[in-house]
Coordinates of C-alpha atoms in Angstrom, one line a residue:
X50 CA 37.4 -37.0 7.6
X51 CA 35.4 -40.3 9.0
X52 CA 34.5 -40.3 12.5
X53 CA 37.0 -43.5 13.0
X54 CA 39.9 -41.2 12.0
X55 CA 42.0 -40.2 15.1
X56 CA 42.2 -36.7 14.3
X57 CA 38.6 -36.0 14.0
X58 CA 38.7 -37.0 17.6
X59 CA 41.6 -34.8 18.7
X60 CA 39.9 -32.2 16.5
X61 CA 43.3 -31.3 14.9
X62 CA 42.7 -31.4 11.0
X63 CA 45.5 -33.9 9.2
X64 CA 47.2 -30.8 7.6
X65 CA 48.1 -29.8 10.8
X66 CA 49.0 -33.0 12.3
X67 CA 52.3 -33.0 13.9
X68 CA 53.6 -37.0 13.2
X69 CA 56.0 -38.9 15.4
X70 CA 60.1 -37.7 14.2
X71 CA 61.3 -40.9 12.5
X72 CA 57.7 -40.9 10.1
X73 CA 57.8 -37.2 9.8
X74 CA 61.9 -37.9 8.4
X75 CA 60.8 -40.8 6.5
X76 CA 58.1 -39.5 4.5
X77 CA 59.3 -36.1 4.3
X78 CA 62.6 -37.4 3.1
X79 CA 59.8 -39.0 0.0
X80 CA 58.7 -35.6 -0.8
X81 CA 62.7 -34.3 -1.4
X82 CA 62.8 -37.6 -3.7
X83 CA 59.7 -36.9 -5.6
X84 CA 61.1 -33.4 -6.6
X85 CA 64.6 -33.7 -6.5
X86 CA 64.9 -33.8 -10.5
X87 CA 62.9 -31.1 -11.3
X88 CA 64.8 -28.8 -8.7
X89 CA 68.0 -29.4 -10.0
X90 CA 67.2 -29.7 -13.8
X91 CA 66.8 -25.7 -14.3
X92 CA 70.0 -24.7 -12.9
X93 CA 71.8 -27.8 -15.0
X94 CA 70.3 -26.2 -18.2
X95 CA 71.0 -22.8 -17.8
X96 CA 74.4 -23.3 -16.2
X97 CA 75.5 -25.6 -18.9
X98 CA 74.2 -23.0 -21.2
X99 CA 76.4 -20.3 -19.8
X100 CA 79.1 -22.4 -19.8
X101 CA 79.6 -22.9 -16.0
X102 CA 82.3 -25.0 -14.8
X103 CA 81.7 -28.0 -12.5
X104 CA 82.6 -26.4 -9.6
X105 CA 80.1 -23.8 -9.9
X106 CA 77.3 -25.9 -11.6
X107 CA 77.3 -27.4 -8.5
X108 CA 77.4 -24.4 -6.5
X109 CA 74.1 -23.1 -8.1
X110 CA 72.3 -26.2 -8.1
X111 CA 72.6 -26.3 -4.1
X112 CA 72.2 -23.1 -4.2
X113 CA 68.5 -23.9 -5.8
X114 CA 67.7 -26.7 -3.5
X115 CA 68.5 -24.6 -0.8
X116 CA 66.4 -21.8 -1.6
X117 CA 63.6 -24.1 -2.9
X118 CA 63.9 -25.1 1.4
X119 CA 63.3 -21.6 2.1
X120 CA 60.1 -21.4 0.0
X121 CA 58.9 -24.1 1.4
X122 CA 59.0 -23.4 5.1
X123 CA 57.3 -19.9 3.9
X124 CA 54.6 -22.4 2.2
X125 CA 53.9 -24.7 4.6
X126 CA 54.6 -23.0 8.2
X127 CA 53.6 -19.3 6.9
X128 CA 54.5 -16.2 8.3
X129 CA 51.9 -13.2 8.7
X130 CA 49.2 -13.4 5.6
X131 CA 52.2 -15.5 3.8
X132 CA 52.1 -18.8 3.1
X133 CA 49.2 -21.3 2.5
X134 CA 49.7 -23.5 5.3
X135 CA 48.7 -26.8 2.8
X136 CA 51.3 -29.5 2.4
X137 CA 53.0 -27.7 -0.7
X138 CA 56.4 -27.9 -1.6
X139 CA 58.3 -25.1 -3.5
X140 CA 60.8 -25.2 -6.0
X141 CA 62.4 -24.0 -8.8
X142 CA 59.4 -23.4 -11.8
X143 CA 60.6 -25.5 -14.9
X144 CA 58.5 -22.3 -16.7
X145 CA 61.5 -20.0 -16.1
X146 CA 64.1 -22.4 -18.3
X147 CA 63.1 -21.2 -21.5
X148 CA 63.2 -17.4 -21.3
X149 CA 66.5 -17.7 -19.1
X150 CA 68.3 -19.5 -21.6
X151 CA 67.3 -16.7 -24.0
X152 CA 68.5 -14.5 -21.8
X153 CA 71.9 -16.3 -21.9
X154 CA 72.0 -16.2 -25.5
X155 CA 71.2 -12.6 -25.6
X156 CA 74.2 -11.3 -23.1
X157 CA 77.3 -11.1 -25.0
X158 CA 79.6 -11.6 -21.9
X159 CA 78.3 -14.6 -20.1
X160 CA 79.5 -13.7 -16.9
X161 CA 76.8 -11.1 -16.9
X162 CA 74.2 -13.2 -17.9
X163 CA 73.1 -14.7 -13.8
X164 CA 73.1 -11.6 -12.8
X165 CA 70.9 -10.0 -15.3
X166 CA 68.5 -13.1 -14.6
X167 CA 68.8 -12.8 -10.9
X168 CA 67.8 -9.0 -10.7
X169 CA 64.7 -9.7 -13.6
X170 CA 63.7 -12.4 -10.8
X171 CA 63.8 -9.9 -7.8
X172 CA 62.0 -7.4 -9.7
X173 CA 59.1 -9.7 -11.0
X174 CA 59.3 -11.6 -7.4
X175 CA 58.7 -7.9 -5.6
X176 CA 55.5 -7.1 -8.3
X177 CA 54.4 -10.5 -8.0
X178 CA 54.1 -10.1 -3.9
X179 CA 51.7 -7.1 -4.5
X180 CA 49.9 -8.7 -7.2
X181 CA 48.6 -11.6 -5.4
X182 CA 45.6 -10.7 -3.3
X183 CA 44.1 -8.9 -6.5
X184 CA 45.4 -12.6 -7.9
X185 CA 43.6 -14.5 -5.6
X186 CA 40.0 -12.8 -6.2
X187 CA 39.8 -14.9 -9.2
X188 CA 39.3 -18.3 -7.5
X189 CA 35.3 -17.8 -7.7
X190 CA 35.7 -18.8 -11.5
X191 CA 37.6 -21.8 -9.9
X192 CA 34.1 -24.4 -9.4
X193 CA 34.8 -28.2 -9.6
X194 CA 34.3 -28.5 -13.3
X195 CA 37.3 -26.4 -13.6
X196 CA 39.6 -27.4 -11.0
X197 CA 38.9 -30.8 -11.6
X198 CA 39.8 -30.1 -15.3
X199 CA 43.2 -28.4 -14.3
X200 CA 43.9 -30.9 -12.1
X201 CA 43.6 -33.6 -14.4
X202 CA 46.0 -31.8 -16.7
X203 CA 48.5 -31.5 -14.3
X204 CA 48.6 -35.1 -14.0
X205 CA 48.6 -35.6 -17.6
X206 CA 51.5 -33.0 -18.2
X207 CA 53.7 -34.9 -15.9
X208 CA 53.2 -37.8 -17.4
X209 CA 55.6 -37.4 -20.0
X210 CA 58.3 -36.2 -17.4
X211 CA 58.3 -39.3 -16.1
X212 CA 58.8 -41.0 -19.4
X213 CA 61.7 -39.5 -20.1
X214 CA 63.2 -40.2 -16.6
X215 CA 62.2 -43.9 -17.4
X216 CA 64.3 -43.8 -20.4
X217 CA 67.4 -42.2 -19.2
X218 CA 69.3 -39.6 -17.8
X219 CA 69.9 -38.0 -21.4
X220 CA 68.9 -38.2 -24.5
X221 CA 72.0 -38.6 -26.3
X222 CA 73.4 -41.2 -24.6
X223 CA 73.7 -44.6 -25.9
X224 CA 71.6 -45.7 -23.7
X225 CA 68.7 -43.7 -23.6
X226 CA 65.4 -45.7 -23.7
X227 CA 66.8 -49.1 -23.6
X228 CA 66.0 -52.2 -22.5
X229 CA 67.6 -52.2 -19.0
X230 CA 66.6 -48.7 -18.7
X231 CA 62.9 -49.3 -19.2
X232 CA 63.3 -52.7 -17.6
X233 CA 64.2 -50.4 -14.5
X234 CA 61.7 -48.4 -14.1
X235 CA 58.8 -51.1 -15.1
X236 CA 60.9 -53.0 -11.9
X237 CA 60.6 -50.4 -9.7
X238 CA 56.8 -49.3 -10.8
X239 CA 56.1 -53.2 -10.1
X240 CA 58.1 -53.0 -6.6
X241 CA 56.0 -49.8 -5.5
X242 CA 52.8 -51.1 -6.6
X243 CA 53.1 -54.8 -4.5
X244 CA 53.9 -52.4 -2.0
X245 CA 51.2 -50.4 -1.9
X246 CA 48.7 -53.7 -2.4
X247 CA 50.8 -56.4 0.0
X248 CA 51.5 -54.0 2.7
X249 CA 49.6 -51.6 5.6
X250 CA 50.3 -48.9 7.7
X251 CA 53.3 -46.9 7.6
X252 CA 55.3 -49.0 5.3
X253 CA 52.6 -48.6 3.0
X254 CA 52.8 -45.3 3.3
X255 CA 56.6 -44.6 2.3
X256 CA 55.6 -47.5 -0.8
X257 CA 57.3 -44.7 -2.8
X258 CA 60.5 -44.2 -0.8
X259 CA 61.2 -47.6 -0.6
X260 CA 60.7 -48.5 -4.1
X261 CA 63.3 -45.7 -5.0
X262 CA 65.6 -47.4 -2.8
X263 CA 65.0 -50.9 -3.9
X264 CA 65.0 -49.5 -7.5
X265 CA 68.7 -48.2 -6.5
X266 CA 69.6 -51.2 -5.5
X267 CA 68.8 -53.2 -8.3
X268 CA 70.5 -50.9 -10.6
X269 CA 73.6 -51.0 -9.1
X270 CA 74.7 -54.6 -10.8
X271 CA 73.4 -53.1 -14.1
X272 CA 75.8 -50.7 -13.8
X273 CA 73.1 -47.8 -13.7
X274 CA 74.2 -46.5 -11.1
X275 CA 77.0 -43.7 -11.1
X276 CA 78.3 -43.0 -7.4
X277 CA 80.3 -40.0 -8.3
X278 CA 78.7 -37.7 -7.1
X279 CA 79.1 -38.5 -3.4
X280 CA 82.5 -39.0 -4.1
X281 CA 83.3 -35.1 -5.7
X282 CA 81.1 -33.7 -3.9
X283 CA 82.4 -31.3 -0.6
X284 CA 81.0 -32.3 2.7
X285 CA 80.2 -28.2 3.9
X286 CA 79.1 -25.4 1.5
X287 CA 76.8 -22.1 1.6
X288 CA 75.1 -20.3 -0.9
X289 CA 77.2 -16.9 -0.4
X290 CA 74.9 -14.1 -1.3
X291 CA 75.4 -12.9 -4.8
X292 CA 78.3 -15.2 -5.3
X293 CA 77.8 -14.5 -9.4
X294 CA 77.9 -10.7 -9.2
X295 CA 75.0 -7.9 -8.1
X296 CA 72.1 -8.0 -9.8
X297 CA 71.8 -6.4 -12.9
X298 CA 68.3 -4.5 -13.8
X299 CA 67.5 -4.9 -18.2
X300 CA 63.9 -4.3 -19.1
X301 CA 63.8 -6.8 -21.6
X302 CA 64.8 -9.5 -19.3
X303 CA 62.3 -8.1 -16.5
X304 CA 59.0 -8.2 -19.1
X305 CA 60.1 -11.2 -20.0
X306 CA 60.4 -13.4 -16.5
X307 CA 57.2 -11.1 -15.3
X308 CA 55.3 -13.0 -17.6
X309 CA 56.9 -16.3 -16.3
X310 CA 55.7 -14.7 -12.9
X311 CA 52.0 -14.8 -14.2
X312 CA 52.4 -17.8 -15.4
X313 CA 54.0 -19.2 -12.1
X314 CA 51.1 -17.7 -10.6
X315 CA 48.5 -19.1 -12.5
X316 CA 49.7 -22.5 -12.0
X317 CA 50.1 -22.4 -8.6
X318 CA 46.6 -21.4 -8.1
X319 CA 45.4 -24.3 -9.6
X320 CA 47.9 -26.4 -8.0
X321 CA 46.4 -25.1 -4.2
X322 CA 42.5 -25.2 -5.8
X323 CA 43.9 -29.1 -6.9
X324 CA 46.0 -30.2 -2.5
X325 CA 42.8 -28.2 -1.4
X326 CA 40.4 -30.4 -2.6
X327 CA 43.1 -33.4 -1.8
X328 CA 43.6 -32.4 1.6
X329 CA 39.6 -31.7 2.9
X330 CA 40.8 -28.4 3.1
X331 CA 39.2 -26.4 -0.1
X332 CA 42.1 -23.5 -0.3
X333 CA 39.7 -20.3 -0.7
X334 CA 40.5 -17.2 -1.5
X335 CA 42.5 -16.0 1.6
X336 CA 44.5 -19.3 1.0
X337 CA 45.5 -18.7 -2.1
X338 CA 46.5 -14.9 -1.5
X339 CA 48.8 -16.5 1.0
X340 CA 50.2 -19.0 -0.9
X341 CA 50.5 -16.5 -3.9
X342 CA 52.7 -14.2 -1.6
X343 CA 54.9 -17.0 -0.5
X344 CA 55.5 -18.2 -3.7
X345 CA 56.5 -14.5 -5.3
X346 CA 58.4 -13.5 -2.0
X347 CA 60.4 -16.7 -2.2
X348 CA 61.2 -16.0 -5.8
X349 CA 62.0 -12.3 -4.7
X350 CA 64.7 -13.5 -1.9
X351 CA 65.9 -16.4 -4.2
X352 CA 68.4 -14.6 -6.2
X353 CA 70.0 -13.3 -3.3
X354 CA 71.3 -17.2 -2.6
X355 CA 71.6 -17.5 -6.2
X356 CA 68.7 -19.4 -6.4
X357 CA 66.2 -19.1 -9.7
X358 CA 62.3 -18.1 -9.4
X359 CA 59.9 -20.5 -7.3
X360 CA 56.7 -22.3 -8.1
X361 CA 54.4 -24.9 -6.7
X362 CA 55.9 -28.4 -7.6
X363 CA 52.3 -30.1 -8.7
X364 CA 54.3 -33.7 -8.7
X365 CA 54.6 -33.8 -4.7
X366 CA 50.7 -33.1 -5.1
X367 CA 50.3 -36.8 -6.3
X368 CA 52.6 -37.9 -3.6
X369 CA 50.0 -36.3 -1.1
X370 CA 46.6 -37.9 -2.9
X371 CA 48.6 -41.7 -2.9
X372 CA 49.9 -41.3 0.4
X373 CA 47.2 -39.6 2.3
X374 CA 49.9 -38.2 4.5
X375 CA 48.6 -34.2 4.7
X376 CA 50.0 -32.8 7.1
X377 CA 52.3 -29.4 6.3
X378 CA 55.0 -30.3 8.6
X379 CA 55.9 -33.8 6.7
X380 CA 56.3 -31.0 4.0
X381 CA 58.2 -28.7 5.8
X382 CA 60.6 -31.5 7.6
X383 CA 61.2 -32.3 3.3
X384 CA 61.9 -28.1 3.6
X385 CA 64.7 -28.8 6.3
X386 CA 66.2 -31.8 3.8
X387 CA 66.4 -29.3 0.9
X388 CA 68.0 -26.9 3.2
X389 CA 70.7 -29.0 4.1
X390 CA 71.6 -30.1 0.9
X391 CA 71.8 -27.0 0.4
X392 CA 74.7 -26.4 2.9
X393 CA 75.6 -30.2 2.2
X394 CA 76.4 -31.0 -1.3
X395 CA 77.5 -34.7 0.0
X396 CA 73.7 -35.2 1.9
X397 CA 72.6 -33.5 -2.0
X398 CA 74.9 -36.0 -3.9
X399 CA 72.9 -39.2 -2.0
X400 CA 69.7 -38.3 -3.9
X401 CA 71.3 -37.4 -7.2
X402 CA 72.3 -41.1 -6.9
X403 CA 69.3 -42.2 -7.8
X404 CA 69.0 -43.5 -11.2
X405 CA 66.5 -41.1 -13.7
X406 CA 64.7 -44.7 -14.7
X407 CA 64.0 -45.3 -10.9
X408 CA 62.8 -41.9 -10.4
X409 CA 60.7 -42.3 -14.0
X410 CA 59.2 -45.7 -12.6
X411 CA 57.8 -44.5 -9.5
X412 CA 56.6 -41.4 -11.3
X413 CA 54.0 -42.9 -13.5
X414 CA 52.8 -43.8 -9.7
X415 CA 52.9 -40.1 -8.7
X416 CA 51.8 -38.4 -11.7
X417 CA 49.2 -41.1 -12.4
X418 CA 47.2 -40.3 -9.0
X419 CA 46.8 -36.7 -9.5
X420 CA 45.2 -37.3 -12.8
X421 CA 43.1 -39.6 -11.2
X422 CA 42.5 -37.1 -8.2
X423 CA 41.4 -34.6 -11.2
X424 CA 39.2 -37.4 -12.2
X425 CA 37.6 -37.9 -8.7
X426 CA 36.7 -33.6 -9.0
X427 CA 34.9 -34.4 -12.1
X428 CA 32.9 -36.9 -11.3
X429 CA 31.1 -34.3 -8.8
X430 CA 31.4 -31.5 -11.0
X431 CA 27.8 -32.1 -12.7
X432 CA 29.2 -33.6 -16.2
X433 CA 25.3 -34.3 -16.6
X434 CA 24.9 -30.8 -18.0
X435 CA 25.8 -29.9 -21.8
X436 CA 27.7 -26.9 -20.5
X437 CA 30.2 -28.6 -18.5
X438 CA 30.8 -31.4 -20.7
X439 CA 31.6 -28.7 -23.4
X440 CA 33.8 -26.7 -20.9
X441 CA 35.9 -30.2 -20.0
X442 CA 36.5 -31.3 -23.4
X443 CA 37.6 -28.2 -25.3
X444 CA 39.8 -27.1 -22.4
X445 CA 41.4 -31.1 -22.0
X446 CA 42.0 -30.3 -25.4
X447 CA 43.8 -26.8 -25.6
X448 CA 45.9 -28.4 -22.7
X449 CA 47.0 -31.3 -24.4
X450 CA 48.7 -29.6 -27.7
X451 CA 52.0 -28.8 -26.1
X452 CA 51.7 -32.4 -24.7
X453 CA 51.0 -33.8 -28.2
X454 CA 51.9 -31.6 -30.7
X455 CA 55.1 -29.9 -29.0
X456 CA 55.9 -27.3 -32.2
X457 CA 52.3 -26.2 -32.6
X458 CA 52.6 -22.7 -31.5
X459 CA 56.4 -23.0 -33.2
X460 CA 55.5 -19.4 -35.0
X461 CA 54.3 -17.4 -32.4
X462 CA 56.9 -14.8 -30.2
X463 CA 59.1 -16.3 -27.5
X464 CA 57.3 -14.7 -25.1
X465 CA 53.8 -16.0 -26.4
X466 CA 55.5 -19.4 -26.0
X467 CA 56.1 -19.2 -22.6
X468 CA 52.5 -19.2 -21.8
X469 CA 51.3 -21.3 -24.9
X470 CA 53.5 -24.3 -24.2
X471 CA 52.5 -24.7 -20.8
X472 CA 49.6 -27.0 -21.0
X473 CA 48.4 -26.4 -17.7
X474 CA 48.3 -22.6 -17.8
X475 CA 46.2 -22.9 -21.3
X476 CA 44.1 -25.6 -20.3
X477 CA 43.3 -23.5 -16.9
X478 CA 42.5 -20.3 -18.9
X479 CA 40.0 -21.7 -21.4
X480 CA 38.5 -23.4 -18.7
X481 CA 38.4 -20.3 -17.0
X482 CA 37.0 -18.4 -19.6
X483 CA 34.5 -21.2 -20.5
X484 CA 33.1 -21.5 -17.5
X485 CA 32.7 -17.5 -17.2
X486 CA 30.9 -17.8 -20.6
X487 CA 28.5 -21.0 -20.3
X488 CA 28.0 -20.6 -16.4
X489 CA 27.9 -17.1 -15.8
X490 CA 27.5 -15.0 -18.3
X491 CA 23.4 -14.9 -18.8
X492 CA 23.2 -18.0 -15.9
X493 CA 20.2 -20.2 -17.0
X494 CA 19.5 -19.3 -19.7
X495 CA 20.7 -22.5 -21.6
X496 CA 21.1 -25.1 -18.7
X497 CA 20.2 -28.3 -20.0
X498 CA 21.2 -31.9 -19.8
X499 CA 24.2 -34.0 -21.4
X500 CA 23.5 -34.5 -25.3
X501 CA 25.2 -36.1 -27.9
X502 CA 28.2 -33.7 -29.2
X503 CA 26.7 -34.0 -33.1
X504 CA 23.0 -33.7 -32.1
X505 CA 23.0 -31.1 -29.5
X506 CA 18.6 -30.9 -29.8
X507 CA 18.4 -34.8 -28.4
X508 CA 18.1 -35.3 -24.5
X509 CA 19.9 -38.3 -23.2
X510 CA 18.2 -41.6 -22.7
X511 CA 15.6 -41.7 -19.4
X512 CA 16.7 -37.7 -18.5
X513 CA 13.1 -36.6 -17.5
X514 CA 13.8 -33.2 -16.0
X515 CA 16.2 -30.4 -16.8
X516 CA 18.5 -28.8 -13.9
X517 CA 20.5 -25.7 -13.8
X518 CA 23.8 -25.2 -14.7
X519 CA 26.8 -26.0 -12.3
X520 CA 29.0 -23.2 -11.9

């Protein structure tokens, strides 16, 4: 913080600033925006999978915004050891889709197949919980060369998320990737970009909110916009507890989401090293413990609303580094919107108006900054040592294959591909692993400047002196 901001004189840090109620709304209702999409995705694919009718496709998609609420007060206000206290919001972990749609296709009566999800959830949810302080240990082989790696990759892997919302809601509709479509979202990119340069203050600061509204707007002559939603939707609902059935207990279904679990869990700790370093509030190991538990017990009580597993939602991350605005409670007022569209599917239905291109326009925005926040770690991660440079590229690499060559792993085991085609859970483990073997493993040994990748004997240009490796 610089000694002209306010809350270095109040001495309250800016993740636990406590805004006025119409900018805490207002910005928090930005957050709900940002990851509204890939909250209600998940349920859309696996109830369309099972074959659920639109009453109750509806039903579990609030259900899932309203337990992705619940997570996120446990993130952001914390009870006890849980909860990391950072400006994180929680939701539904796109990781899970795959293996539950196996699932799916596995049970022979479909009616059987939520449940059989829910209780693998609870069960990997429960181990999860006492997992994560042995978890959490492992953020020492978490320097800035490696966070700043995984951070950049989560930017990068989002990118393409928000190229396909550009394009269209589907992609086999007629439509998908047209003109007006892209014409959309380049209008509402433009709109949130001569915000963010033409304006100050506050209204600079919701640049993102107000470009999806004006992006609405615009769409509506185009005849992007589809209103029905607000008009089916019912003005009160609840998510009644185990409204599918009880959970049912298979083993194959628990392996298989307990490996989503670790996966979930890997990626969140990166996510927390990545708002840590965001916020001025480097998330340690206590942090991520914390945030580790809230993440598995909110996963644990999700089924129980019929909600799926929950996960960090890295995209709200580049909301935070654009914004600046880091206080938890901004995050936890976007909690209390997800809760009651939960109970609201009308309040729900408003967001849902929101044209995918809109949302896909003021992504590249979003998704764009945490890359370049990624970036930022880097540059003072020591990239003038051989060993780092080596660590960044091969791990960029391993983490961009699922991004660029999508079938790559296509012969390995399903369950192999639920690691393997996450690009940020790769990327993080051979940058783990890397770092462990070039910066730890016999420390000094081989520390040496930056050379040319095909003559690794020549010292660059002017380097005089040799320093030791950063780990």
């Amino acid at each position: 913080m610089s000694p002209e901001d306010p809350t270095a004189r109040s001495g309250v840090h800016p993740v636990d600033e406590k805004l006025p109620p119409l900018k805490m709304a207002t910005t928090g209702l930005q957050h709900v925006a940002a990851m509204y999409a890939g909250v209600v995705a998940p349920p859309l694919i696996v109830g369309a999978a099972i074959g659920l009718s639109g009453t109750e496709l509806t039903f579990l998609t609030g259900a899932c915004l309203f337990t992705a609420g619940l997570a996120t007060f446990l993130q952001t206000l914390g009870i006890w050891k849980i909860g990391a206290r950072l400006p994180f919001v929680n939701g539904v972990t796109f990781a899970g889709v795959a293996p539950m749609t196996a699932i799916v296709a596995a049970t022979d009566d479909k009616s059987d197949a939520l449940p059989i999800i829910f209780g693998a959830v609870i069960v990997a949810g429960v181990l999860g919980f006492f997992a994560s302080p042995f978890f959490s240990k492992a953020v020492r082989f978490f320097p800035p060369v490696v966070t700043g790696t995984v951070i950049t990759l989560i930017g990068i892997s989002l990118l393409p998320v928000a190229f396909g919302w550009a394009q269209g809601s589907s992609p086999t509709a007629d439509d998908f990737g047209s003109v007006t479509n892209l014409g959309l979202a380049g209008a509402t990119l433009v709109i949130v970009l001569l915000l963010r340069r033409f304006t100050r203050g506050f209204v600079k600061q919701i640049a993102v909110l107000l470009g999806l509204v004006a992006g609405t707007l615009v769409a509506i002559p185009l005849g992007v916009t589809d209103f029905s939603p607000v008009a089916d939707a019912d003005i009160v609902g609840f998510p009644t507890p185990f409204h599918f059935g009880a959970p049912q207990f298979q083993l194959a279904a628990i392996l298989s989401m307990c490996v989503v679990m670790v996966v979930s869990m890997t990626e969140s700790t990166a996510d927390m090293l990545a708002l840590g370093e965001i916020v001025d509030r480097p998330a340690d190991e206590k942090t991520i413990a914390a945030g580790l538990r809230a993440d598995t017990l909110g996963s644990a009580i999700s089924p129980v609303f019929n909600g799926f597993m929950c996960s960090a939602f890295a995209q709200n991350i580049g909301l935070v580094a654009m914004t600046r605005i880091r206080s938890r409670f901004v995050v936890a007022a976007g909690g209390g919107f997800l809760v009651l569209m939960g109970l609201c599917p009308v309040a729900a239905s408003l967001i849902a108006v929101v044209p995918r291109p809109v949302l896909g326009g003021a992504g590249v925005v979003l998704f764009g900054s945490v890359a370049a926040s990624g970036i930022q770690t880097l540059v003072r991660a020591g990239l003038d040592k051989d060993n780092n440079v080596l660590i960044v590229a091969v791990s960029l690499a391993v983490g961009i294959i699922p991004i660029t060559a999508p079938e790559f792993y296509h012969a390995f085991p399903e369950t192999a591909k639920i690691v393997l085609d996450s690009g940020i859970s790769t990327g993080c483990v051979a940058a783990v692993l890397l770092n462990f073997v070039f910066n730890h493993l016999g420390k000094g040994r081989d520390a040496q400047d930056v050379t040319h990748p095909m003559e690794a004997g020549e010292e660059i240009t002017g380097a005089t002196t040799r320093a030791p490796a950063t780990s």
